[in-house]
Short mmCIF file of C-alpha atoms in Angstrom, two decimals:
data_model
loop_
_atom_site.label_atom_id
_atom_site.label_comp_id
_atom_site.label_asym_id
_atom_site.label_seq_id
_atom_site.Cartn_x
_atom_site.Cartn_y
_atom_site.Cartn_z
CA UNK Q 1 13.42 9.67 -4.08
CA UNK Q 2 14.82 6.29 -3.14
CA UNK Q 3 12.66 3.44 -4.41
CA UNK Q 4 12.91 1.62 -1.08
CA UNK Q 5 11.80 4.61 1.03
CA UNK Q 6 8.40 3.76 2.61
CA UNK Q 7 7.16 7.36 2.34
CA UNK Q 8 7.79 7.44 -1.43
CA UNK Q 9 6.30 3.96 -1.87
CA UNK Q 10 3.09 5.00 -0.08
CA UNK Q 11 2.95 8.29 -2.00
CA UNK Q 12 3.27 6.52 -5.35
CA UNK Q 13 0.53 4.05 -4.39
CA UNK Q 14 -1.85 6.89 -3.45
CA UNK Q 15 -0.95 9.18 -6.37
CA UNK Q 16 -3.64 10.30 -8.80
CA UNK Q 17 -2.42 11.06 -12.30
CA UNK Q 18 -3.88 13.82 -14.41
CA UNK Q 19 -5.99 14.64 -16.16
CA UNK Q 20 -8.31 14.45 -13.19
CA UNK Q 21 -10.67 16.56 -11.13
CA UNK Q 22 -9.77 16.38 -7.45
CA UNK Q 23 -12.07 17.60 -4.68
CA UNK Q 24 -10.29 19.83 -2.17
CA UNK Q 25 -11.83 19.91 1.33
CA UNK Q 26 -15.33 19.88 -0.12
CA UNK Q 27 -14.79 23.51 -1.12
CA UNK Q 28 -13.00 23.49 -4.46
CA UNK Q 29 -12.03 21.32 -7.40
CA UNK Q 30 -8.47 21.04 -8.65
CA UNK Q 31 -8.39 20.47 -12.42
CA UNK Q 32 -5.16 18.49 -12.52
CA UNK Q 33 -3.58 18.62 -15.99
CA UNK Q 34 -2.27 15.56 -17.83
CA UNK Q 35 1.36 16.36 -17.04
CA UNK Q 36 0.88 16.42 -13.24
CA UNK Q 37 0.38 13.95 -10.38
CA UNK Q 38 -1.49 14.65 -7.12
CA UNK Q 39 -0.55 12.97 -3.84
CA UNK Q 40 -3.32 13.26 -1.20
CA UNK Q 41 -3.15 13.28 2.58
CA UNK Q 42 -2.01 11.51 4.71
CA UNK Q 43 0.69 10.30 2.31
CA UNK Q 44 1.53 13.89 1.34
CA UNK Q 45 2.28 14.90 4.93
CA UNK Q 46 4.32 11.77 5.55
CA UNK Q 47 6.33 12.45 2.40
CA UNK Q 48 6.97 16.08 3.38
CA UNK Q 49 8.31 14.99 6.77
CA UNK Q 50 10.50 12.32 5.12
CA UNK Q 51 11.90 15.06 2.86
CA UNK Q 52 12.90 17.12 5.89
CA UNK Q 53 9.90 19.41 6.25
CA UNK Q 54 8.93 19.22 9.93
CA UNK Q 55 5.48 19.95 11.27
CA UNK Q 56 2.02 18.45 11.39
CA UNK Q 57 0.87 19.63 7.93
CA UNK Q 58 -2.74 19.61 9.20
CA UNK Q 59 -3.95 22.09 6.55
CA UNK Q 60 -2.19 20.27 3.71
CA UNK Q 61 -4.57 18.97 1.05
CA UNK Q 62 -1.89 17.32 -1.03
CA UNK Q 63 1.20 17.67 -3.19
CA UNK Q 64 1.45 18.26 -6.93
CA UNK Q 65 4.42 16.84 -8.85
CA UNK Q 66 5.24 16.83 -12.55
CA UNK Q 67 4.76 13.41 -14.17
CA UNK Q 68 8.02 11.56 -14.59
CA UNK Q 69 11.17 13.00 -13.10
CA UNK Q 70 10.87 16.55 -11.84
CA UNK Q 71 12.91 18.80 -9.62
CA UNK Q 72 9.98 20.63 -8.06
CA UNK Q 73 6.67 20.11 -6.32
CA UNK Q 74 3.86 22.32 -5.06
CA UNK Q 75 1.98 22.09 -1.79
CA UNK Q 76 -1.76 22.58 -1.87
CA UNK Q 77 -3.40 23.77 1.33
CA UNK Q 78 -6.97 24.65 2.15
CA UNK Q 79 -7.27 26.98 5.11
CA UNK Q 80 -10.79 27.55 6.40
CA UNK Q 81 -10.15 31.16 7.31
CA UNK Q 82 -13.65 32.38 6.63
CA UNK Q 83 -15.11 34.79 4.15
CA UNK Q 84 -12.77 37.13 2.30
CA UNK Q 85 -14.27 40.40 1.11
CA UNK Q 86 -13.43 41.29 -2.48
CA UNK Q 87 -12.16 44.70 -1.36
CA UNK Q 88 -9.78 43.12 1.15
CA UNK Q 89 -8.39 40.70 -1.42
CA UNK Q 90 -7.73 43.53 -3.89
CA UNK Q 91 -5.33 45.01 -1.34
CA UNK Q 92 -3.13 41.92 -1.15
CA UNK Q 93 0.40 42.57 -2.33
CA UNK Q 94 2.16 39.63 -3.97
CA UNK Q 95 5.64 41.04 -3.18
CA UNK Q 96 4.82 41.27 0.54
CA UNK Q 97 3.37 37.75 0.53
CA UNK Q 98 6.50 36.42 -1.19
CA UNK Q 99 8.72 38.19 1.35
CA UNK Q 100 6.72 36.52 4.14
CA UNK Q 101 7.19 33.08 2.54
CA UNK Q 102 10.93 33.71 2.20
CA UNK Q 103 11.16 34.75 5.86
CA UNK Q 104 9.26 31.68 7.06
CA UNK Q 105 11.36 29.38 4.90
CA UNK Q 106 14.60 30.85 6.23
CA UNK Q 107 13.37 30.24 9.78
CA UNK Q 108 12.42 26.64 8.89
CA UNK Q 109 15.85 26.10 7.35
CA UNK Q 110 17.33 26.19 10.85
CA UNK Q 111 15.22 23.14 11.77
CA UNK Q 112 16.12 21.45 8.48
CA UNK Q 113 19.80 21.98 9.21
CA UNK Q 114 19.40 20.28 12.61
CA UNK Q 115 17.79 17.33 10.79
CA UNK Q 116 20.71 17.16 8.37
CA UNK Q 117 18.54 18.18 5.43
CA UNK Q 118 19.51 20.72 2.78
CA UNK Q 119 17.94 24.18 3.11
CA UNK Q 120 15.16 25.39 0.83
CA UNK Q 121 15.28 28.60 -1.15
CA UNK Q 122 12.27 30.58 -2.31
CA UNK Q 123 13.24 32.40 -5.50
CA UNK Q 124 9.95 33.83 -6.72
CA UNK Q 125 6.49 33.06 -8.05
CA UNK Q 126 5.96 30.56 -10.86
CA UNK Q 127 2.81 32.61 -11.39
CA UNK Q 128 1.97 35.72 -9.39
CA UNK Q 129 -1.14 34.98 -7.29
CA UNK Q 130 -4.31 36.75 -8.30
CA UNK Q 131 -7.75 37.02 -6.74
CA UNK Q 132 -10.80 36.57 -8.92
CA UNK Q 133 -13.88 38.23 -7.46
CA UNK Q 134 -16.96 36.19 -7.80
#
């Protein structure tokens, strides 16, 4: 992350350090821990594009980075897809979802290559997603 890069400069200026509670699309609260930093939109989308991730990033709520120097980040998206029935969510299969992410990433890598940006690799879940009925 070059210090002179305008996207990084804007992201740092907008960053919110944990611990903090961050409202997500008026629908949820992210309890950001002390060892993380949250970068909101529009700076998050600008930073993603600067890092070689094409697209509009309309559903992006923000990015989560570790405080200090880190080699990873997480995207946080809120998608207003409507009501999800508990029974439907219980049928989700994490392995199939991961395979879908890998497939989409491989397709996006073609665009990254055209931009001269290194490809991304999805290796697995940091934590397997789970649905909590409520």
